[in-house]
Amino acid sequence: MSFLRTPDPIPGWLSESELAETRARVPMLYVEAVPVRTDDRGQVLDIGILLRVSPSGSITRCIVSGRVMHGETVRGALSRHIEKDLGPAALPQLPQSPVPFTVAEFFPWPGVSPLRDNRQHAVSLAYVVPMSGDCQPRHDALELAWMTPGDALSDSVAEEMEGGRGTLLRQAMAWVGCLP
Amino acid sequence: MSFLRTPDPIPGWLSESELAETRARVPMLYVEAVPVRTDDRGQVLDIGILLRVSPSGSITRCIVSGRVMHGETVRGALSRHIEKDLGPAALPQLPQSPVPFTVAEFFPWPGVSPLRDNRQHAVSLAYVVPMSGDCQPRHDALELAWMTPGDALSDSVAEEMEGGRGTLLRQAMAWVGCLP
Amino acid sequence: MSFLRTPDPIPGWLSESELAETRARVPMLYVEAVPVRTDDRGQVLDIGILLRVSPSGSITRCIVSGRVMHGETVRGALSRHIEKDLGPAALPQLPQSPVPFTVAEFFPWPGVSPLRDNRQHAVSLAYVVPMSGDCQPRHDALELAWMTPGDALSDSVAEEMEGGRGTLLRQAMAWVGCLP
Amino acid sequence: MSFLRTPDPIPGWLSESELAETRARVPMLYVEAVPVRTDDRGQVLDIGILLRVSPSGSITRCIVSGRVMHGETVRGALSRHIEKDLGPAALPQLPQSPVPFTVAEFFPWPGVSPLRDNRQHAVSLAYVVPMSGDCQPRHDALELAWMTPGDALSDSVAEEMEGGRGTLLRQAMAWVGCLP
């Protein structure tokens, strides 16, 4: 979602007007990564939640999320967005399988899905990604907060999650077996 | 994939030129459905393979496959394409979960994926869908052949599958536990 | 779980003393089925919750659950327990794939898992199973209540679920994309 | 499967006679781990296949596999068997989710499943596990061979896999998107 603000100069990048036009025509393919820390048996201990300043100036919480570009693989997009948001030393353990824990459907209008994206219809493949290195939030993220699953799933955090992604976090924690 | 040929007059439909332009900009979101028949315990008995005449006149084998349109849910797209290809009496048992058995990445160039689509970069969410009714292939499909998993996974069938979808069939059968 | 009370006279059945001895030696393999009703696109509308009288006389809520017997397939166990609890006309749509939405670990002691089974260490493969027929609770179940996901996931229902299975219900609804 | 030969002195361990008795009564719960090496985007590069001398003296190929003991979690069993077979420096990246890529059913008689275990009815939860450290096969394994997916799925390797686990390897590679 942060793509618009600091575009990478790579093929697949679209101008603002091309992007607006395209968004009106087709669902946009996204990836989401829920950053986690695990113990040595793979059990999730903490979830990484980003604090971001939205274009309107308000502060929101989010996870790693971004567009898959033309010609880019899903793995490539995951890797690129994680590096953009968490820095080059995050050492993500990317999933072996392309099967996501859920397929998240965002609509610009209410009533279809609990997830919302005012800019577009987006379909996002969502993954849990353990980080074994040092995460340094970059870009327009102010801070990365590591929270226990219990804290991350609290109502107060869920309400501040961008686009209704509190639901995505609950789905991620259900999948890893960490629902409180 | 059949969408181009008999477009539905619904929002989300694109003209040929809009479609060509969009395909050059972003990955196109697709769904695939592997039609199956099961016994009363859910075990797959047969796979439904469509015979189709390609635009070039050659005969190819395929499964149900098509684009997700702007504003359409993944479930809606699955339902629409199944009805378009297999008729209104097919009675598909659509999946309860949006999680696909695989995410299939098609590129217009070789070397990235075993899957190929000369028209576009497409990312397809692939599902196994039991049909409990009467499948009547419509549209540009000539015939629906029900084959055992062993026959459907044979090299001769795999070679005739559109876009390398023999790989998708093997992934589907691996997921349902029917690899020979 | 109901197995003990009205054993089926089939191979794999164990006497009370054999069962007690075995339970002290190895984890017992179980299956769970969350009965659901869906719309014609596979979207879950309602969850079937059983009301049961526990051996101690108190009333608890549960889902279909039972042991996999020696020589029995996972599909066979699912089918048998669904028929035992919901009757022969329930017409379950059993899963095509053996992959469960979660693996539930029940321990007789606290602290390892939110799931609890005082009798044994049990590991249960959990599935969502749409019922297309007429469910008639049999056996020791008093009643089958169809609830919306929102109602089924309420705290009051979760508290009455046997063995902490409120967590299992939340995982099932996360997987089908129906978390409120 | 190697458990019998060098038992760990921990609770859950069974004598030969208790084990034989238990195996005749209930399905035994197992875990399987397919050791892999991945690139920095999670794509599987190589599969680790163990060479083992079977009790009869013949040489067979296998993956990490073993029993879940009473009181032991699935994660605990995975971790223990990986360490036993691949040494303490293997640094496995254990799965975040307990959901396996397949549930493998082994029967002591033919005809039910392509998987076979002459000793028992076993149900095994199968996972793909990237190894980031140094694997030193221990125990009764002679050697660990790293093979490309193409080589590991060849007919000659599949035929030498213990209990029909060539099928399991194909399912693992289907799930990670590496079917040739």
Coordinates of N, CA and C in Angstrom, one line a residue, chain A:
Chain A
M1 N 0.8 -1.2 0.0 CA 0.0 0.0 0.0 C 0.9 1.2 0.0
S2 N 2.1 1.0 0.4 CA 3.0 2.1 0.5 C 3.7 2.4 -0.8
F3 N 3.3 1.6 -1.8 CA 4.0 1.7 -3.0 C 3.9 3.0 -3.7
L4 N 2.7 3.6 -3.6 CA 2.5 4.9 -4.3 C 3.4 6.0 -3.8
R5 N 3.8 5.9 -2.6 CA 4.5 7.0 -2.0 C 6.0 7.0 -2.4
T6 N 6.6 5.8 -2.4 CA 8.0 5.8 -2.9 C 8.3 4.7 -3.9
P7 N 7.8 5.0 -5.1 CA 7.9 3.9 -6.1 C 9.3 3.5 -6.4
D8 N 9.4 2.1 -6.6 CA 10.7 1.6 -7.1 C 10.8 1.8 -8.6
P9 N 12.0 2.2 -9.0 CA 12.1 2.4 -10.4 C 12.4 1.1 -11.2
I10 N 11.4 0.3 -11.2 CA 11.5 -1.0 -11.9 C 10.4 -1.2 -12.8
P11 N 10.6 -2.1 -13.8 CA 9.5 -2.4 -14.7 C 8.2 -2.8 -13.9
G12 N 7.1 -2.4 -14.3 CA 5.9 -2.8 -13.6 C 5.4 -1.5 -12.8
W13 N 6.2 -0.6 -12.6 CA 5.8 0.6 -12.0 C 4.9 1.4 -12.9
L14 N 3.8 2.0 -12.3 CA 2.8 2.7 -13.1 C 2.8 4.2 -12.6
S15 N 2.5 5.0 -13.6 CA 2.3 6.4 -13.2 C 1.0 6.6 -12.5
E16 N 0.8 7.7 -11.8 CA -0.5 7.9 -11.0 C -1.7 7.7 -11.9
S17 N -1.7 8.2 -13.1 CA -2.9 8.2 -14.0 C -3.1 6.7 -14.5
E18 N -2.0 6.1 -14.8 CA -2.1 4.7 -15.2 C -2.7 3.8 -14.1
L19 N -2.2 4.1 -12.9 CA -2.6 3.3 -11.8 C -4.1 3.5 -11.5
A20 N -4.5 4.8 -11.5 CA -5.9 5.1 -11.3 C -6.8 4.4 -12.3
E21 N -6.4 4.5 -13.6 CA -7.2 3.9 -14.6 C -7.3 2.4 -14.4
T22 N -6.1 1.8 -14.1 CA -6.1 0.3 -13.9 C -6.9 -0.1 -12.7
R23 N -6.9 0.6 -11.7 CA -7.7 0.3 -10.5 C -9.2 0.3 -10.7
A24 N -9.6 1.1 -11.7 CA -11.0 1.1 -12.0 C -11.4 0.0 -12.9
R25 N -10.4 -0.8 -13.4 CA -10.7 -1.9 -14.4 C -10.7 -3.3 -13.8
V26 N -9.7 -3.5 -13.0 CA -9.5 -4.9 -12.5 C -9.1 -4.9 -11.0
P27 N -9.3 -6.1 -10.4 CA -8.9 -6.2 -9.0 C -7.3 -6.2 -9.0
M28 N -6.8 -5.5 -8.1 CA -5.3 -5.4 -8.0 C -4.8 -6.5 -7.1
L29 N -3.7 -7.1 -7.5 CA -3.2 -8.3 -6.7 C -2.2 -7.7 -5.7
Y30 N -2.4 -8.1 -4.5 CA -1.5 -7.7 -3.4 C -0.9 -8.9 -2.6
V31 N 0.1 -8.6 -1.8 CA 0.5 -9.6 -0.8 C 0.6 -8.9 0.5
E32 N 0.3 -9.7 1.6 CA 0.4 -9.2 2.9 C 1.4 -10.2 3.7
A33 N 2.2 -9.6 4.5 CA 3.1 -10.4 5.4 C 2.9 -10.0 6.8
V34 N 2.5 -11.0 7.6 CA 2.4 -10.7 9.1 C 3.8 -11.1 9.7
P35 N 4.5 -10.1 10.1 CA 5.9 -10.4 10.6 C 5.7 -11.0 12.0
V36 N 6.4 -12.1 12.3 CA 6.4 -12.7 13.6 C 7.8 -13.1 14.1
R37 N 7.9 -13.3 15.3 CA 9.1 -13.9 15.9 C 8.6 -15.2 16.5
T38 N 9.4 -16.2 16.4 CA 9.0 -17.6 16.9 C 10.1 -18.1 17.8
D39 N 9.7 -19.1 18.6 CA 10.7 -19.8 19.4 C 11.4 -20.8 18.5
D40 N 12.3 -21.6 19.0 CA 13.0 -22.5 18.2 C 12.2 -23.7 17.7
R41 N 11.0 -23.8 18.2 CA 10.1 -24.9 17.7 C 9.0 -24.3 16.7
G42 N 9.2 -23.1 16.3 CA 8.3 -22.5 15.3 C 7.0 -21.8 15.9
Q43 N 6.9 -21.9 17.2 CA 5.7 -21.3 17.9 C 5.8 -19.8 17.9
V44 N 4.8 -19.1 17.4 CA 4.8 -17.7 17.4 C 4.8 -17.1 18.8
L45 N 5.8 -16.2 19.0 CA 5.8 -15.5 20.3 C 5.3 -14.1 20.2
D46 N 5.7 -13.4 19.1 CA 5.3 -12.0 19.0 C 5.0 -11.7 17.5
I47 N 4.1 -10.7 17.4 CA 3.7 -10.2 16.1 C 4.3 -8.8 15.9
G48 N 4.8 -8.5 14.7 CA 5.3 -7.1 14.5 C 4.2 -6.3 13.8
I49 N 3.9 -5.2 14.5 CA 2.9 -4.3 14.0 C 3.5 -2.9 13.6
L50 N 3.3 -2.5 12.4 CA 3.9 -1.2 12.0 C 3.0 0.0 12.4
L51 N 3.6 1.0 12.8 CA 2.8 2.3 13.0 C 3.1 3.2 11.8
R52 N 2.1 3.7 11.2 CA 2.3 4.5 10.0 C 1.5 5.8 10.0
V53 N 2.0 6.8 9.4 CA 1.2 8.0 9.3 C 0.5 7.9 7.9
S54 N -0.8 8.0 8.0 CA -1.6 7.9 6.8 C -1.5 9.2 6.0
P55 N -1.9 9.2 4.7 CA -1.8 10.4 3.9 C -2.6 11.6 4.6
S56 N -3.7 11.2 5.4 CA -4.4 12.3 6.0 C -3.8 12.7 7.3
G57 N -2.7 12.1 7.7 CA -2.0 12.6 8.9 C -2.3 11.8 10.1
S58 N -3.3 11.0 10.1 CA -3.6 10.2 11.3 C -2.7 9.0 11.3
I59 N -2.6 8.5 12.5 CA -1.7 7.3 12.7 C -2.5 6.0 12.7
T60 N -2.0 5.1 11.9 CA -2.7 3.8 11.8 C -1.6 2.7 12.0
R61 N -2.2 1.5 12.3 CA -1.3 0.4 12.5 C -1.5 -0.5 11.2
C62 N -0.4 -1.2 10.8 CA -0.5 -2.0 9.7 C 0.5 -3.1 9.7
I63 N 0.4 -4.0 8.7 CA 1.4 -5.1 8.5 C 2.0 -4.8 7.2
V64 N 3.0 -5.6 6.8 CA 3.6 -5.4 5.5 C 2.6 -5.8 4.4
S65 N 2.5 -4.9 3.4 CA 1.5 -5.1 2.4 C 1.9 -4.3 1.2
G66 N 1.6 -4.9 0.0 CA 1.9 -4.1 -1.2 C 1.6 -4.9 -2.5
R67 N 1.7 -4.2 -3.5 CA 1.2 -4.7 -4.8 C 2.2 -5.6 -5.5
V68 N 1.7 -6.6 -6.2 CA 2.5 -7.5 -7.0 C 2.5 -6.8 -8.4
M69 N 3.7 -6.5 -8.9 CA 3.8 -5.8 -10.1 C 3.9 -6.7 -11.3
H70 N 3.6 -6.1 -12.5 CA 3.6 -6.9 -13.7 C 5.0 -7.6 -13.9
G71 N 5.0 -8.9 -14.1 CA 6.3 -9.6 -14.3 C 6.9 -10.1 -13.1
E72 N 6.4 -9.7 -11.9 CA 7.0 -10.1 -10.7 C 6.3 -11.3 -10.1
T73 N 7.1 -12.2 -9.5 CA 6.5 -13.4 -8.8 C 5.9 -12.9 -7.5
V74 N 5.1 -13.8 -7.0 CA 4.5 -13.5 -5.6 C 5.6 -13.5 -4.6
R75 N 6.5 -14.5 -4.7 CA 7.7 -14.5 -3.8 C 8.5 -13.2 -3.9
G76 N 8.7 -12.7 -5.1 CA 9.5 -11.5 -5.3 C 8.8 -10.3 -4.7
A77 N 7.5 -10.3 -4.8 CA 6.8 -9.1 -4.3 C 6.8 -9.2 -2.7
L78 N 6.7 -10.4 -2.2 CA 6.8 -10.5 -0.7 C 8.1 -10.0 -0.2
S79 N 9.2 -10.5 -0.9 CA 10.5 -10.2 -0.5 C 10.8 -8.7 -0.6
R80 N 10.3 -8.1 -1.7 CA 10.5 -6.6 -1.9 C 9.8 -5.8 -0.9
H81 N 8.6 -6.1 -0.6 CA 7.8 -5.3 0.3 C 8.3 -5.5 1.8
I82 N 8.8 -6.7 2.1 CA 9.4 -6.9 3.4 C 10.6 -6.0 3.6
E83 N 11.5 -6.1 2.5 CA 12.7 -5.3 2.6 C 12.4 -3.8 2.7
K84 N 11.4 -3.4 1.9 CA 11.1 -1.9 1.9 C 10.6 -1.5 3.3
D85 N 9.8 -2.3 3.9 CA 9.2 -1.9 5.2 C 10.1 -2.2 6.4
L86 N 10.8 -3.3 6.4 CA 11.5 -3.7 7.6 C 13.1 -3.7 7.4
G87 N 13.5 -3.3 6.2 CA 15.0 -3.1 6.1 C 15.7 -4.4 5.6
P88 N 16.9 -4.2 5.1 CA 17.6 -5.3 4.5 C 18.2 -6.3 5.5
A89 N 18.1 -6.0 6.8 CA 18.7 -7.0 7.8 C 17.6 -7.8 8.5
A90 N 16.3 -7.7 8.0 CA 15.2 -8.4 8.7 C 15.3 -9.9 8.6
L91 N 16.0 -10.4 7.6 CA 16.2 -11.9 7.4 C 14.9 -12.7 7.5
P92 N 13.9 -12.3 6.6 CA 12.7 -13.1 6.6 C 12.8 -14.5 6.2
Q93 N 12.1 -15.4 6.9 CA 12.0 -16.8 6.4 C 10.7 -16.9 5.6
L94 N 10.9 -16.7 4.3 CA 9.7 -16.7 3.4 C 9.1 -18.1 3.3
P95 N 7.8 -18.1 3.0 CA 7.1 -19.4 3.0 C 7.7 -20.3 1.9
Q96 N 7.7 -21.6 2.2 CA 8.1 -22.6 1.1 C 7.0 -22.8 0.1
S97 N 5.8 -22.7 0.6 CA 4.6 -22.9 -0.3 C 4.0 -21.6 -0.7
P98 N 3.5 -21.5 -1.9 CA 2.7 -20.3 -2.3 C 1.3 -20.2 -1.7
V99 N 0.9 -21.3 -1.0 CA -0.5 -21.3 -0.5 C -0.5 -20.3 0.7
P100 N -1.4 -19.3 0.6 CA -1.5 -18.3 1.7 C -2.4 -18.9 2.9
F101 N -2.3 -18.2 4.0 CA -3.2 -18.7 5.1 C -4.6 -18.2 4.9
T102 N -4.7 -17.1 4.1 CA -6.0 -16.7 3.7 C -5.9 -15.8 2.4
V103 N -7.0 -15.6 1.7 CA -7.1 -14.7 0.6 C -8.0 -13.6 1.0
A104 N -7.4 -12.4 1.1 CA -8.1 -11.2 1.7 C -8.7 -10.4 0.6
E105 N -10.0 -10.1 0.6 CA -10.6 -9.4 -0.4 C -11.0 -8.0 0.1
F106 N -10.4 -7.0 -0.5 CA -10.6 -5.6 -0.1 C -11.5 -4.9 -1.1
F107 N -12.6 -4.3 -0.7 CA -13.4 -3.5 -1.6 C -13.5 -2.1 -1.2
P108 N -13.7 -1.2 -2.2 CA -13.8 0.2 -1.9 C -15.2 0.6 -1.4
W109 N -16.1 -0.4 -1.3 CA -17.4 -0.1 -0.8 C -17.7 -1.1 0.3
P110 N -18.6 -0.8 1.3 CA -18.9 -1.6 2.4 C -19.8 -2.8 2.0
G111 N -19.9 -3.7 2.9 CA -20.9 -4.7 2.8 C -20.5 -6.1 2.2
V112 N -19.4 -6.1 1.5 CA -19.0 -7.3 0.8 C -18.0 -8.1 1.7
S113 N -17.2 -7.4 2.4 CA -16.1 -8.0 3.1 C -15.8 -7.1 4.3
P114 N -15.3 -7.6 5.4 CA -14.9 -6.8 6.6 C -13.7 -5.9 6.2
L115 N -13.0 -6.2 5.1 CA -11.8 -5.5 4.7 C -12.1 -4.4 3.7
R116 N -11.4 -3.3 3.8 CA -11.8 -2.1 3.1 C -10.6 -1.4 2.5
D117 N -10.6 -1.0 1.3 CA -9.6 -0.2 0.7 C -10.2 0.9 -0.2
N118 N -10.2 2.1 0.3 CA -11.0 3.2 -0.4 C -10.5 3.4 -1.8
R119 N -9.2 3.0 -2.1 CA -8.7 3.3 -3.4 C -9.0 2.3 -4.5
Q120 N -9.4 1.1 -4.1 CA -9.4 0.1 -5.1 C -10.1 -1.2 -4.6
H121 N -10.4 -2.1 -5.5 CA -10.7 -3.5 -5.3 C -9.3 -4.2 -5.3
A122 N -8.9 -4.8 -4.2 CA -7.7 -5.5 -4.1 C -7.9 -6.9 -3.5
V123 N -7.1 -7.9 -4.1 CA -7.2 -9.2 -3.5 C -5.8 -9.5 -3.1
S124 N -5.6 -9.9 -1.8 CA -4.3 -10.0 -1.2 C -4.0 -11.4 -0.7
L125 N -2.9 -12.0 -1.1 CA -2.5 -13.3 -0.6 C -1.7 -13.0 0.7
A126 N -2.2 -13.6 1.8 CA -1.6 -13.3 3.1 C -0.8 -14.4 3.7
Y127 N 0.4 -14.1 4.2 CA 1.3 -15.0 4.7 C 1.8 -14.6 6.1
V128 N 2.2 -15.6 6.9 CA 2.9 -15.3 8.1 C 4.4 -15.5 7.9
V129 N 5.2 -14.5 8.2 CA 6.7 -14.5 7.9 C 7.5 -14.3 9.1
P130 N 8.2 -15.4 9.6 CA 9.1 -15.2 10.7 C 10.3 -14.3 10.3
M131 N 10.7 -13.4 11.2 CA 11.9 -12.6 10.9 C 13.0 -13.1 11.8
S132 N 14.1 -13.5 11.3 CA 15.2 -13.9 12.1 C 16.3 -12.9 12.3
G133 N 16.2 -11.8 11.7 CA 17.2 -10.8 11.8 C 16.7 -9.5 12.5
D134 N 17.3 -8.4 12.1 CA 17.0 -7.2 12.8 C 16.1 -6.3 12.0
C135 N 14.9 -6.1 12.4 CA 13.9 -5.3 11.6 C 14.1 -3.8 11.9
Q136 N 14.3 -3.0 10.9 CA 14.5 -1.6 11.0 C 13.5 -0.9 10.1
P137 N 12.3 -0.5 10.7 CA 11.3 0.0 9.8 C 11.8 1.2 9.0
R138 N 11.5 1.2 7.8 CA 12.0 2.2 6.9 C 10.8 2.9 6.2
H139 N 11.1 3.7 5.3 CA 10.0 4.2 4.4 C 9.1 5.1 5.2
D140 N 7.9 5.0 5.1 CA 7.0 5.9 5.9 C 6.5 5.3 7.2
A141 N 7.1 4.2 7.6 CA 6.7 3.6 8.9 C 7.5 4.3 10.0
L142 N 6.8 4.6 11.0 CA 7.4 5.3 12.1 C 8.1 4.3 13.1
E143 N 7.5 3.2 13.2 CA 7.9 2.3 14.3 C 7.4 0.9 14.1
L144 N 8.2 -0.1 14.5 CA 7.7 -1.5 14.5 C 7.5 -1.9 16.0
A145 N 6.3 -2.3 16.3 CA 6.1 -2.7 17.7 C 5.9 -4.2 17.7
W146 N 6.7 -4.9 18.6 CA 6.5 -6.4 18.7 C 5.5 -6.6 19.9
M147 N 4.4 -7.3 19.6 CA 3.4 -7.5 20.6 C 3.1 -9.0 20.7
T148 N 2.7 -9.4 21.9 CA 2.2 -10.8 22.0 C 0.9 -11.0 21.2
P149 N 0.6 -12.2 20.8 CA -0.7 -12.4 20.1 C -1.9 -11.9 20.9
G150 N -1.9 -12.0 22.2 CA -3.0 -11.5 23.0 C -3.1 -10.0 22.8
D151 N -2.0 -9.3 22.9 CA -2.0 -7.8 22.8 C -2.4 -7.4 21.4
A152 N -1.8 -8.1 20.4 CA -2.1 -7.7 19.0 C -3.5 -7.9 18.6
L153 N -4.2 -8.9 19.3 CA -5.6 -9.2 18.9 C -6.6 -8.4 19.8
S154 N -6.1 -7.5 20.6 CA -7.0 -6.7 21.5 C -7.8 -5.8 20.6
D155 N -9.0 -5.5 21.1 CA -9.9 -4.6 20.4 C -9.3 -3.3 20.0
S156 N -8.5 -2.7 21.0 CA -7.9 -1.4 20.7 C -6.9 -1.4 19.6
V157 N -6.1 -2.5 19.5 CA -5.2 -2.6 18.4 C -6.0 -2.8 17.1
A158 N -6.9 -3.7 17.1 CA -7.7 -4.1 15.9 C -8.4 -2.9 15.3
E159 N -8.9 -2.0 16.1 CA -9.5 -0.8 15.6 C -8.6 0.1 14.8
E160 N -7.3 0.1 15.2 CA -6.4 1.0 14.6 C -5.7 0.4 13.3
M161 N -6.1 -0.9 13.1 CA -5.4 -1.5 11.9 C -6.0 -1.0 10.6
E162 N -5.2 -0.7 9.7 CA -5.6 -0.2 8.4 C -6.5 -1.1 7.6
G163 N -7.6 -0.6 7.1 CA -8.4 -1.4 6.2 C -9.1 -2.6 6.8
G164 N -9.2 -2.7 8.1 CA -9.9 -3.8 8.8 C -9.0 -5.0 8.9
R165 N -7.6 -4.7 8.9 CA -6.7 -5.9 9.0 C -6.6 -6.5 10.4
G166 N -7.4 -6.0 11.3 CA -7.5 -6.7 12.6 C -8.0 -8.1 12.3
T167 N -8.9 -8.2 11.4 CA -9.5 -9.5 11.0 C -8.4 -10.5 10.4
L168 N -7.5 -9.9 9.6 CA -6.4 -10.7 9.0 C -5.5 -11.2 10.1
L169 N -5.2 -10.3 11.1 CA -4.4 -10.8 12.2 C -5.0 -12.0 13.0
R170 N -6.3 -11.9 13.2 CA -7.0 -13.0 13.9 C -6.9 -14.2 13.0
Q171 N -7.0 -14.1 11.7 CA -6.9 -15.3 10.9 C -5.5 -15.9 10.9
A172 N -4.5 -15.0 10.9 CA -3.1 -15.4 11.0 C -2.9 -16.2 12.3
M173 N -3.4 -15.7 13.4 CA -3.2 -16.3 14.7 C -4.0 -17.6 14.8
A174 N -5.2 -17.6 14.2 CA -5.9 -18.9 14.2 C -5.2 -20.0 13.4
W175 N -4.5 -19.6 12.4 CA -3.8 -20.5 11.5 C -2.5 -21.1 12.3
V176 N -1.9 -20.2 13.0 CA -0.7 -20.7 13.8 C -1.0 -21.3 15.1
G177 N -2.3 -21.3 15.4 CA -2.7 -21.9 16.7 C -2.5 -21.0 17.9
C178 N -2.5 -19.7 17.7 CA -2.3 -18.8 18.8 C -3.5 -17.9 19.1
L179 N -4.7 -18.4 18.9 CA -5.8 -17.6 19.4 C -5.9 -17.6 20.9
P180 N -6.1 -16.5 21.5 CA -6.2 -16.5 23.0 C -7.5 -17.2 23.4

